[in-house]
mmCIF file of C-alpha atoms in Angstrom:
data_model
loop_
_atom_site.group_PDB
_atom_site.id
_atom_site.type_symbol
_atom_site.label_atom_id
_atom_site.label_comp_id
_atom_site.label_asym_id
_atom_site.label_seq_id
_atom_site.Cartn_x
_atom_site.Cartn_y
_atom_site.Cartn_z
ATOM 1 C CA UNK A 1 0.000 0.000 0.000
ATOM 2 C CA UNK A 2 1.370 3.425 -0.925
ATOM 3 C CA UNK A 3 2.292 5.945 1.794
ATOM 4 C CA UNK A 4 -0.453 8.224 0.455
ATOM 5 C CA UNK A 5 -3.230 5.634 0.626
ATOM 6 C CA UNK A 6 -6.724 6.814 1.561
ATOM 7 C CA UNK A 7 -8.481 5.228 4.539
ATOM 8 C CA UNK A 8 -12.233 4.653 4.467
ATOM 9 C CA UNK A 9 -13.953 4.803 7.855
ATOM 10 C CA UNK A 10 -17.316 3.112 8.398
ATOM 11 C CA UNK A 11 -19.048 5.449 10.829
ATOM 12 C CA UNK A 12 -18.914 9.215 11.071
ATOM 13 C CA UNK A 13 -18.948 9.992 14.788
ATOM 14 C CA UNK A 14 -16.295 11.481 17.030
ATOM 15 C CA UNK A 15 -13.986 8.472 16.772
ATOM 16 C CA UNK A 16 -13.969 8.815 12.984
ATOM 17 C CA UNK A 17 -13.425 12.544 13.441
ATOM 18 C CA UNK A 18 -10.362 11.992 15.628
ATOM 19 C CA UNK A 19 -9.025 9.265 13.325
ATOM 20 C CA UNK A 20 -9.322 11.613 10.353
ATOM 21 C CA UNK A 21 -7.703 14.468 12.291
ATOM 22 C CA UNK A 22 -4.784 12.225 13.241
ATOM 23 C CA UNK A 23 -4.418 11.052 9.658
ATOM 24 C CA UNK A 24 -4.449 14.608 8.347
ATOM 25 C CA UNK A 25 -1.537 15.506 10.626
ATOM 26 C CA UNK A 26 0.661 12.748 9.167
ATOM 27 C CA UNK A 27 -0.464 12.908 5.550
ATOM 28 C CA UNK A 28 -3.016 10.075 5.502
ATOM 29 C CA UNK A 29 -6.299 11.112 3.882
ATOM 30 C CA UNK A 30 -9.627 9.572 4.799
ATOM 31 C CA UNK A 31 -13.280 9.400 3.800
ATOM 32 C CA UNK A 32 -16.041 8.421 6.217
ATOM 33 C CA UNK A 33 -19.287 6.587 5.450
ATOM 34 C CA UNK A 34 -22.306 7.341 7.626
ATOM 35 C CA UNK A 35 -26.055 7.595 6.974
ATOM 36 C CA UNK A 36 -26.399 10.542 9.379
ATOM 37 C CA UNK A 37 -26.580 13.903 7.550
ATOM 38 C CA UNK A 38 -24.899 15.790 10.406
ATOM 39 C CA UNK A 39 -22.141 13.241 11.129
ATOM 40 C CA UNK A 40 -19.492 15.130 13.069
ATOM 41 C CA UNK A 41 -16.595 13.538 11.137
ATOM 42 C CA UNK A 42 -17.366 15.907 8.261
ATOM 43 C CA UNK A 43 -15.323 18.595 10.037
ATOM 44 C CA UNK A 44 -12.220 16.460 9.411
ATOM 45 C CA UNK A 45 -12.865 14.570 6.167
ATOM 46 C CA UNK A 46 -15.416 14.020 3.384
ATOM 47 C CA UNK A 47 -18.402 11.896 4.437
ATOM 48 C CA UNK A 48 -20.457 9.696 2.117
ATOM 49 C CA UNK A 49 -24.038 9.744 3.442
ATOM 50 C CA UNK A 50 -25.633 6.408 2.529
ATOM 51 C CA UNK A 51 -27.279 3.525 4.444
ATOM 52 C CA UNK A 52 -25.108 0.742 5.856
ATOM 53 C CA UNK A 53 -27.102 -1.849 3.890
ATOM 54 C CA UNK A 54 -26.754 -0.171 0.471
ATOM 55 C CA UNK A 55 -24.471 -2.622 -1.337
ATOM 56 C CA UNK A 56 -23.978 -0.405 -4.392
ATOM 57 C CA UNK A 57 -23.050 2.627 -2.278
ATOM 58 C CA UNK A 58 -20.720 0.551 -0.099
ATOM 59 C CA UNK A 59 -19.033 -0.890 -3.181
ATOM 60 C CA UNK A 60 -18.496 2.592 -4.599
ATOM 61 C CA UNK A 61 -17.148 3.742 -1.240
ATOM 62 C CA UNK A 62 -14.686 0.850 -1.024
ATOM 63 C CA UNK A 63 -13.509 1.525 -4.579
ATOM 64 C CA UNK A 64 -12.770 5.148 -3.664
ATOM 65 C CA UNK A 65 -10.350 4.204 -0.848
ATOM 66 C CA UNK A 66 -7.429 1.825 -0.356
ATOM 67 C CA UNK A 67 -8.397 0.262 2.972
ATOM 68 C CA UNK A 68 -11.507 0.315 5.163
ATOM 69 C CA UNK A 69 -11.731 0.480 8.963
ATOM 70 C CA UNK A 70 -14.559 1.011 11.462
ATOM 71 C CA UNK A 71 -15.183 3.409 14.316
ATOM 72 C CA UNK A 72 -17.618 1.068 16.099
ATOM 73 C CA UNK A 73 -17.961 -2.700 16.333
ATOM 74 C CA UNK A 74 -21.648 -3.011 15.476
ATOM 75 C CA UNK A 75 -21.355 -2.011 11.841
ATOM 76 C CA UNK A 76 -23.682 -4.400 9.949
ATOM 77 C CA UNK A 77 -21.770 -7.431 8.680
ATOM 78 C CA UNK A 78 -23.079 -6.775 5.170
ATOM 79 C CA UNK A 79 -21.109 -3.518 5.162
ATOM 80 C CA UNK A 80 -17.891 -5.237 6.229
ATOM 81 C CA UNK A 81 -18.350 -8.129 3.813
ATOM 82 C CA UNK A 82 -19.203 -5.839 0.887
ATOM 83 C CA UNK A 83 -16.139 -3.664 1.446
ATOM 84 C CA UNK A 84 -13.901 -6.722 1.935
ATOM 85 C CA UNK A 85 -14.720 -7.852 -1.615
ATOM 86 C CA UNK A 86 -13.160 -4.645 -2.950
ATOM 87 C CA UNK A 87 -10.268 -3.706 -0.638
ATOM 88 C CA UNK A 88 -8.653 -4.747 2.653
ATOM 89 C CA UNK A 89 -10.784 -4.284 5.789
ATOM 90 C CA UNK A 90 -8.698 -3.656 8.907
ATOM 91 C CA UNK A 91 -9.186 -5.069 11.433
ATOM 92 C CA UNK A 92 -10.617 -8.030 9.577
ATOM 93 C CA UNK A 93 -14.272 -9.030 9.881
ATOM 94 C CA UNK A 94 -13.288 -11.848 12.278
ATOM 95 C CA UNK A 95 -12.349 -9.378 15.035
ATOM 96 C CA UNK A 96 -15.779 -7.778 14.760
ATOM 97 C CA UNK A 97 -17.483 -11.178 14.546
ATOM 98 C CA UNK A 98 -15.914 -12.120 17.892
ATOM 99 C CA UNK A 99 -16.266 -8.780 19.682
ATOM 100 C CA UNK A 100 -19.889 -8.136 18.753
ATOM 101 C CA UNK A 101 -21.092 -11.347 20.419
ATOM 102 C CA UNK A 102 -20.476 -11.620 24.156
ATOM 103 C CA UNK A 103 -20.413 -15.415 24.120
ATOM 104 C CA UNK A 104 -17.810 -15.666 21.352
ATOM 105 C CA UNK A 105 -15.919 -12.865 23.080
ATOM 106 C CA UNK A 106 -15.735 -14.755 26.387
ATOM 107 C CA UNK A 107 -14.373 -17.880 24.706
ATOM 108 C CA UNK A 108 -11.760 -15.905 22.729
ATOM 109 C CA UNK A 109 -10.567 -14.162 25.886
ATOM 110 C CA UNK A 110 -10.230 -17.418 27.793
ATOM 111 C CA UNK A 111 -8.375 -18.994 24.866
ATOM 112 C CA UNK A 112 -5.862 -16.115 25.110
ATOM 113 C CA UNK A 113 -5.327 -16.736 28.827
ATOM 114 C CA UNK A 114 -7.533 -13.982 30.235
ATOM 115 C CA UNK A 115 -9.869 -14.434 33.175
ATOM 116 C CA UNK A 116 -13.506 -13.448 32.633
ATOM 117 C CA UNK A 117 -16.581 -13.400 34.827
ATOM 118 C CA UNK A 118 -18.203 -16.812 35.281
ATOM 119 C CA UNK A 119 -21.133 -17.020 32.876
ATOM 120 C CA UNK A 120 -23.974 -19.115 31.505
ATOM 121 C CA UNK A 121 -25.193 -18.914 27.912
ATOM 122 C CA UNK A 122 -28.925 -18.232 27.616
ATOM 123 C CA UNK A 123 -31.092 -19.556 24.804
ATOM 124 C CA UNK A 124 -34.069 -21.026 26.668
ATOM 125 C CA UNK A 125 -35.935 -20.560 29.931
ATOM 126 C CA UNK A 126 -34.206 -23.660 31.307
ATOM 127 C CA UNK A 127 -30.878 -21.865 30.872
ATOM 128 C CA UNK A 128 -32.137 -19.120 33.190
ATOM 129 C CA UNK A 129 -32.749 -21.676 35.927
ATOM 130 C CA UNK A 130 -29.269 -23.101 35.384
ATOM 131 C CA UNK A 131 -27.771 -19.605 35.597
ATOM 132 C CA UNK A 132 -29.571 -18.908 38.869
ATOM 133 C CA UNK A 133 -28.380 -22.187 40.383
ATOM 134 C CA UNK A 134 -24.816 -21.820 39.101
ATOM 135 C CA UNK A 135 -24.117 -18.120 39.571
ATOM 136 C CA UNK A 136 -26.477 -17.006 42.319
ATOM 137 C CA UNK A 137 -27.774 -13.475 42.847
ATOM 138 C CA UNK A 138 -27.270 -10.692 42.189
ATOM 139 C CA UNK A 139 -26.110 -11.342 38.637
ATOM 140 C CA UNK A 140 -26.130 -9.490 35.326
ATOM 141 C CA UNK A 141 -28.005 -10.514 32.189
ATOM 142 C CA UNK A 142 -26.732 -9.068 28.920
ATOM 143 C CA UNK A 143 -27.960 -9.441 25.363
ATOM 144 C CA UNK A 144 -25.407 -11.483 23.416
ATOM 145 C CA UNK A 145 -25.230 -8.795 20.758
ATOM 146 C CA UNK A 146 -25.809 -5.056 20.707
ATOM 147 C CA UNK A 147 -25.663 -2.589 23.540
ATOM 148 C CA UNK A 148 -22.938 -0.191 24.644
ATOM 149 C CA UNK A 149 -22.321 2.326 27.427
ATOM 150 C CA UNK A 150 -24.361 0.183 29.805
ATOM 151 C CA UNK A 151 -27.289 -0.478 27.465
ATOM 152 C CA UNK A 152 -28.568 -3.990 26.709
ATOM 153 C CA UNK A 153 -27.982 -5.300 30.232
ATOM 154 C CA UNK A 154 -29.669 -5.475 33.629
ATOM 155 C CA UNK A 155 -28.610 -6.363 37.151
ATOM 156 C CA UNK A 156 -31.157 -8.715 38.738
ATOM 157 C CA UNK A 157 -31.675 -10.118 42.234
ATOM 158 C CA UNK A 158 -34.056 -13.052 41.740
ATOM 159 C CA UNK A 159 -35.074 -15.702 39.231
ATOM 160 C CA UNK A 160 -38.373 -13.911 38.587
ATOM 161 C CA UNK A 161 -36.524 -10.674 37.755
ATOM 162 C CA UNK A 162 -34.102 -12.625 35.584
ATOM 163 C CA UNK A 163 -36.988 -14.098 33.595
ATOM 164 C CA UNK A 164 -38.608 -10.661 33.255
ATOM 165 C CA UNK A 165 -35.360 -9.161 31.964
ATOM 166 C CA UNK A 166 -34.953 -12.006 29.439
ATOM 167 C CA UNK A 167 -38.491 -11.429 28.142
ATOM 168 C CA UNK A 168 -37.992 -7.656 27.958
ATOM 169 C CA UNK A 169 -34.791 -8.044 25.965
ATOM 170 C CA UNK A 170 -36.684 -10.013 23.312
ATOM 171 C CA UNK A 171 -33.519 -11.567 21.906
ATOM 172 C CA UNK A 172 -32.672 -15.116 20.864
ATOM 173 C CA UNK A 173 -29.423 -15.267 22.789
ATOM 174 C CA UNK A 174 -28.082 -13.702 25.989
ATOM 175 C CA UNK A 175 -25.474 -14.258 28.642
ATOM 176 C CA UNK A 176 -25.780 -14.191 32.430
ATOM 177 C CA UNK A 177 -22.629 -13.237 34.325
ATOM 178 C CA UNK A 178 -21.685 -13.686 37.952
ATOM 179 C CA UNK A 179 -21.186 -10.326 39.617
ATOM 180 C CA UNK A 180 -17.474 -9.477 39.832
ATOM 181 C CA UNK A 181 -16.270 -7.783 43.003
ATOM 182 C CA UNK A 182 -13.642 -5.251 41.993
ATOM 183 C CA UNK A 183 -11.790 -2.269 43.408
ATOM 184 C CA UNK A 184 -11.586 -0.257 40.183
ATOM 185 C CA UNK A 185 -12.087 -0.410 36.433
ATOM 186 C CA UNK A 186 -9.052 -0.461 34.153
ATOM 187 C CA UNK A 187 -8.339 -0.735 30.458
ATOM 188 C CA UNK A 188 -5.372 -1.392 28.219
ATOM 189 C CA UNK A 189 -4.986 -0.493 24.551
ATOM 190 C CA UNK A 190 -2.693 -2.020 21.953
ATOM 191 C CA UNK A 191 -2.097 -1.661 18.232
ATOM 192 C CA UNK A 192 -0.821 -4.245 15.757
ATOM 193 C CA UNK A 193 0.528 -3.554 12.274
ATOM 194 C CA UNK A 194 0.107 -5.748 9.173
ATOM 195 C CA UNK A 195 3.695 -6.998 9.577
ATOM 196 C CA UNK A 196 2.919 -8.220 13.108
ATOM 197 C CA UNK A 197 4.785 -5.499 14.994
ATOM 198 C CA UNK A 198 2.859 -4.122 17.936
ATOM 199 C CA UNK A 199 2.777 -1.480 20.654
ATOM 200 C CA UNK A 200 0.771 -0.981 23.828
ATOM 201 C CA UNK A 201 -0.200 1.985 25.953
ATOM 202 C CA UNK A 202 -0.087 1.771 29.760
ATOM 203 C CA UNK A 203 -2.997 0.486 31.816
ATOM 204 C CA UNK A 204 -5.389 3.320 32.689
ATOM 205 C CA UNK A 205 -7.943 3.820 35.474
ATOM 206 C CA UNK A 206 -11.544 4.475 34.393
ATOM 207 C CA UNK A 207 -14.622 5.596 36.280
ATOM 208 C CA UNK A 208 -18.128 5.208 34.869
ATOM 209 C CA UNK A 209 -21.254 7.126 35.804
ATOM 210 C CA UNK A 210 -24.403 5.082 35.187
ATOM 211 C CA UNK A 211 -22.628 2.907 32.618
ATOM 212 C CA UNK A 212 -20.978 5.738 30.669
ATOM 213 C CA UNK A 213 -17.286 6.573 30.991
ATOM 214 C CA UNK A 214 -16.854 9.785 32.981
ATOM 215 C CA UNK A 215 -13.119 10.034 33.568
ATOM 216 C CA UNK A 216 -9.811 8.308 32.907
ATOM 217 C CA UNK A 217 -6.479 8.669 34.701
ATOM 218 C CA UNK A 218 -3.453 7.632 32.657
ATOM 219 C CA UNK A 219 -1.401 5.812 33.579
ATOM 220 C CA UNK A 220 -3.303 4.109 36.380
ATOM 221 C CA UNK A 221 -1.641 4.519 39.742
ATOM 222 C CA UNK A 222 -0.406 1.609 41.856
ATOM 223 C CA UNK A 223 -0.008 -0.857 38.996
ATOM 224 C CA UNK A 224 3.044 -3.084 39.381
ATOM 225 C CA UNK A 225 5.535 -3.479 36.562
ATOM 226 C CA UNK A 226 4.874 -7.220 36.572
ATOM 227 C CA UNK A 227 1.121 -6.719 36.139
ATOM 228 C CA UNK A 228 1.673 -4.132 33.397
ATOM 229 C CA UNK A 229 4.004 -6.460 31.503
ATOM 230 C CA UNK A 230 1.727 -9.478 31.885
ATOM 231 C CA UNK A 231 -1.336 -7.551 30.695
ATOM 232 C CA UNK A 232 0.524 -6.188 27.670
ATOM 233 C CA UNK A 233 1.796 -9.646 26.716
ATOM 234 C CA UNK A 234 -1.657 -11.207 26.946
ATOM 235 C CA UNK A 235 -3.182 -8.336 24.971
ATOM 236 C CA UNK A 236 -0.646 -8.953 22.210
ATOM 237 C CA UNK A 237 -1.449 -12.680 22.322
ATOM 238 C CA UNK A 238 -5.130 -11.880 21.798
ATOM 239 C CA UNK A 239 -4.365 -9.580 18.858
ATOM 240 C CA UNK A 240 -2.260 -12.329 17.291
ATOM 241 C CA UNK A 241 -4.965 -14.939 17.939
ATOM 242 C CA UNK A 242 -7.508 -12.742 16.120
ATOM 243 C CA UNK A 243 -4.950 -11.655 13.476
ATOM 244 C CA UNK A 244 -6.100 -8.171 14.470
ATOM 245 C CA UNK A 245 -4.709 -5.154 12.615
ATOM 246 C CA UNK A 246 -5.153 -1.747 14.221
ATOM 247 C CA UNK A 247 -6.135 -0.743 17.743
ATOM 248 C CA UNK A 248 -7.771 -3.162 20.178
ATOM 249 C CA UNK A 249 -8.949 -2.296 23.699
ATOM 250 C CA UNK A 250 -9.652 -4.474 26.721
ATOM 251 C CA UNK A 251 -11.915 -3.196 29.507
ATOM 252 C CA UNK A 252 -10.971 -4.868 32.790
ATOM 253 C CA UNK A 253 -11.789 -5.152 36.479
ATOM 254 C CA UNK A 254 -9.071 -5.014 39.140
ATOM 255 C CA UNK A 255 -9.905 -7.805 41.609
ATOM 256 C CA UNK A 256 -8.113 -9.440 44.562
ATOM 257 C CA UNK A 257 -7.416 -12.421 42.274
ATOM 258 C CA UNK A 258 -6.015 -10.333 39.416
ATOM 259 C CA UNK A 259 -7.375 -8.748 36.259
ATOM 260 C CA UNK A 260 -10.734 -9.898 34.888
ATOM 261 C CA UNK A 261 -11.661 -8.774 31.377
ATOM 262 C CA UNK A 262 -15.154 -7.392 30.908
ATOM 263 C CA UNK A 263 -15.158 -6.849 27.156
ATOM 264 C CA UNK A 264 -13.201 -6.321 23.951
ATOM 265 C CA UNK A 265 -13.455 -3.204 21.784
ATOM 266 C CA UNK A 266 -11.803 -3.877 18.388
ATOM 267 C CA UNK A 267 -11.246 -0.169 17.720
ATOM 268 C CA UNK A 268 -9.999 3.102 19.129
ATOM 269 C CA UNK A 269 -11.570 3.693 22.518
ATOM 270 C CA UNK A 270 -12.856 6.471 24.758
ATOM 271 C CA UNK A 271 -10.372 5.504 27.483
ATOM 272 C CA UNK A 272 -7.537 6.280 25.053
ATOM 273 C CA UNK A 273 -8.525 9.861 24.217
ATOM 274 C CA UNK A 274 -5.911 11.140 26.674
ATOM 275 C CA UNK A 275 -3.202 9.777 24.357
ATOM 276 C CA UNK A 276 -3.707 12.678 21.914
ATOM 277 C CA UNK A 277 -1.930 15.114 24.222
ATOM 278 C CA UNK A 278 -0.584 12.680 26.824
ATOM 279 C CA UNK A 279 1.741 10.675 24.570
ATOM 280 C CA UNK A 280 4.030 11.215 21.619
ATOM 281 C CA UNK A 281 1.788 9.068 19.408
ATOM 282 C CA UNK A 282 -1.937 8.668 20.069
ATOM 283 C CA UNK A 283 -4.138 5.630 19.563
ATOM 284 C CA UNK A 284 -5.647 7.443 16.577
ATOM 285 C CA UNK A 285 -2.323 8.109 14.862
ATOM 286 C CA UNK A 286 -1.071 4.573 15.300
ATOM 287 C CA UNK A 287 -4.364 3.080 14.128
ATOM 288 C CA UNK A 288 -4.110 5.126 10.925
ATOM 289 C CA UNK A 289 -0.486 4.082 10.520
ATOM 290 C CA UNK A 290 -1.488 0.435 10.860
ATOM 291 C CA UNK A 291 -4.229 0.874 8.268
ATOM 292 C CA UNK A 292 -1.782 1.872 5.518
ATOM 293 C CA UNK A 293 1.165 -0.248 6.637
ATOM 294 C CA UNK A 294 3.361 2.501 8.035
ATOM 295 C CA UNK A 295 5.635 1.733 10.978
ATOM 296 C CA UNK A 296 4.053 2.201 14.385
ATOM 297 C CA UNK A 297 5.378 4.890 16.733
ATOM 298 C CA UNK A 298 6.108 3.823 20.307
ATOM 299 C CA UNK A 299 4.002 6.100 22.549
ATOM 300 C CA UNK A 300 6.236 7.930 25.002
ATOM 301 C CA UNK A 301 4.377 9.430 27.948
ATOM 302 C CA UNK A 302 4.688 13.182 28.258
ATOM 303 C CA UNK A 303 2.779 13.550 31.517
ATOM 304 C CA UNK A 304 0.241 11.882 33.740
ATOM 305 C CA UNK A 305 -3.126 12.745 32.192
ATOM 306 C CA UNK A 306 -6.710 13.176 33.321
ATOM 307 C CA UNK A 307 -9.472 12.863 30.711
ATOM 308 C CA UNK A 308 -13.068 13.825 31.504
ATOM 309 C CA UNK A 309 -15.976 13.336 29.106
ATOM 310 C CA UNK A 310 -18.460 16.109 28.382
ATOM 311 C CA UNK A 311 -21.875 14.444 28.557
ATOM 312 C CA UNK A 312 -25.042 16.100 27.304
ATOM 313 C CA UNK A 313 -23.936 19.736 27.402
ATOM 314 C CA UNK A 314 -20.887 21.971 27.121
ATOM 315 C CA UNK A 315 -19.870 23.447 30.505
ATOM 316 C CA UNK A 316 -18.290 26.837 31.166
ATOM 317 C CA UNK A 317 -15.308 26.721 28.800
ATOM 318 C CA UNK A 318 -13.619 29.747 30.341
ATOM 319 C CA UNK A 319 -13.405 27.918 33.667
ATOM 320 C CA UNK A 320 -11.914 24.871 31.953
ATOM 321 C CA UNK A 321 -9.362 26.954 30.073
ATOM 322 C CA UNK A 322 -8.287 28.431 33.405
ATOM 323 C CA UNK A 323 -7.048 24.979 34.463
ATOM 324 C CA UNK A 324 -3.396 24.746 33.426
ATOM 325 C CA UNK A 325 -2.381 22.447 30.558
ATOM 326 C CA UNK A 326 -5.987 21.550 29.755
ATOM 327 C CA UNK A 327 -7.083 20.754 26.207
ATOM 328 C CA UNK A 328 -10.741 20.955 25.169
ATOM 329 C CA UNK A 329 -12.211 18.820 22.388
ATOM 330 C CA UNK A 330 -15.710 19.665 21.141
ATOM 331 C CA UNK A 331 -17.133 17.184 18.645
ATOM 332 C CA UNK A 332 -19.725 19.492 17.100
ATOM 333 C CA UNK A 333 -22.638 17.270 18.155
ATOM 334 C CA UNK A 334 -25.954 18.702 19.303
ATOM 335 C CA UNK A 335 -26.431 18.521 23.097
ATOM 336 C CA UNK A 336 -28.790 15.721 24.122
ATOM 337 C CA UNK A 337 -29.321 13.658 27.256
ATOM 338 C CA UNK A 338 -26.089 11.926 28.257
ATOM 339 C CA UNK A 339 -24.611 11.993 24.780
ATOM 340 C CA UNK A 340 -20.821 12.262 24.510
ATOM 341 C CA UNK A 341 -20.325 15.679 22.913
ATOM 342 C CA UNK A 342 -16.715 16.357 23.832
ATOM 343 C CA UNK A 343 -13.897 15.683 26.261
ATOM 344 C CA UNK A 344 -11.096 17.497 28.029
ATOM 345 C CA UNK A 345 -7.597 16.245 28.777
ATOM 346 C CA UNK A 346 -5.470 17.870 31.448
ATOM 347 C CA UNK A 347 -1.744 17.168 31.776
ATOM 348 C CA UNK A 348 -0.276 16.869 35.271
ATOM 349 C CA UNK A 349 3.424 17.389 35.923
ATOM 350 C CA UNK A 350 3.313 15.184 39.023
ATOM 351 C CA UNK A 351 1.298 12.075 39.828
ATOM 352 C CA UNK A 352 0.480 13.646 43.187
ATOM 353 C CA UNK A 353 -1.535 16.312 41.349
ATOM 354 C CA UNK A 354 -3.833 13.845 39.591
ATOM 355 C CA UNK A 355 -6.686 13.608 42.101
ATOM 356 C CA UNK A 356 -6.890 17.361 42.681
ATOM 357 C CA UNK A 357 -6.757 18.039 38.922
ATOM 358 C CA UNK A 358 -9.551 15.547 38.280
ATOM 359 C CA UNK A 359 -11.672 17.092 41.022
ATOM 360 C CA UNK A 360 -11.055 20.586 39.671
ATOM 361 C CA UNK A 361 -12.283 19.506 36.227
ATOM 362 C CA UNK A 362 -15.297 17.715 37.686
ATOM 363 C CA UNK A 363 -16.240 20.791 39.720
ATOM 364 C CA UNK A 364 -16.791 22.569 36.394
ATOM 365 C CA UNK A 365 -18.079 19.685 34.287
ATOM 366 C CA UNK A 366 -20.142 17.737 36.841
ATOM 367 C CA UNK A 367 -20.583 19.861 39.983
ATOM 368 C CA UNK A 368 -23.395 17.503 41.041
ATOM 369 C CA UNK A 369 -20.920 14.677 41.605
ATOM 370 C CA UNK A 370 -18.513 13.976 44.410
ATOM 371 C CA UNK A 371 -15.367 12.630 42.732
ATOM 372 C CA UNK A 372 -14.728 8.942 43.312
ATOM 373 C CA UNK A 373 -11.093 8.008 43.408
#
């Protein structure tokens, strides 16, 4: 693939926007494909506005680029398969096939040596009884496919509630997981190139508010070198197992027995947004490099970083700008509910400043919350 290859991105949201921005900075052009007329990626690259099931439009799109990638894992398989007939799709459809189904995902993780929550596959009412007897309560029922940011799942405390949740989901397949007791949520991000070379970013500490990521501290504090190395090695093993090209993210729980993986995201990830300013080479830049076969850049940490999402509305920007070394990203999306419409990253010159910096940002962005460390 030539150094000036064009990357096609299925999806036109903020992840596509940041991928295109990163590509523009290093001379990699891109075109996004999204049915939404106001897709925010159009501030960074051309966007083809057509449905994800329009085979003719998808074929034309794939012919106009050199390689296709995705900004989210639930792109319809027909879109991936149509594009793959014309040009390379990276990561390959197999990564999405695994990651979009929680049952396949669990088996792939265990095959790569990762611990997961104990689970029972649900296809019939009898499976619900088995789950109750095996896992106990409370437990979590999740649709096997679909759902993100906490959607498509329910915590239940009895067999009756479990049955009600299964009926309400109205799906053919689900998974019930044993509740994992954990001290904090973590994630790790890696990137693999077509030639098999790979890089990883450090483990980061995440905090969710009602299922949606609120803040990330990078790198996570109090992570041993041995744990960091082991997690990176097993992440690489998973990428090799999937023959994954591009960025892959693992969301994890920190438990007394070690790391337990919650889910795979076969793409750039919200918990890696800090890497734009916080490292010498962001997740977005290295993903674009992997797409066109350029060498990956090892991400050197510039500072400890705090990233906070802007959910639903833009806060007082003047107050945010008053916080030293703080970078504001607005996606250009209309405010609505708890929609992710931007984020801020603040660089700390000392790890001892992290908690106070996070709290200072939250006092502007979410004054209703008491920061949880």
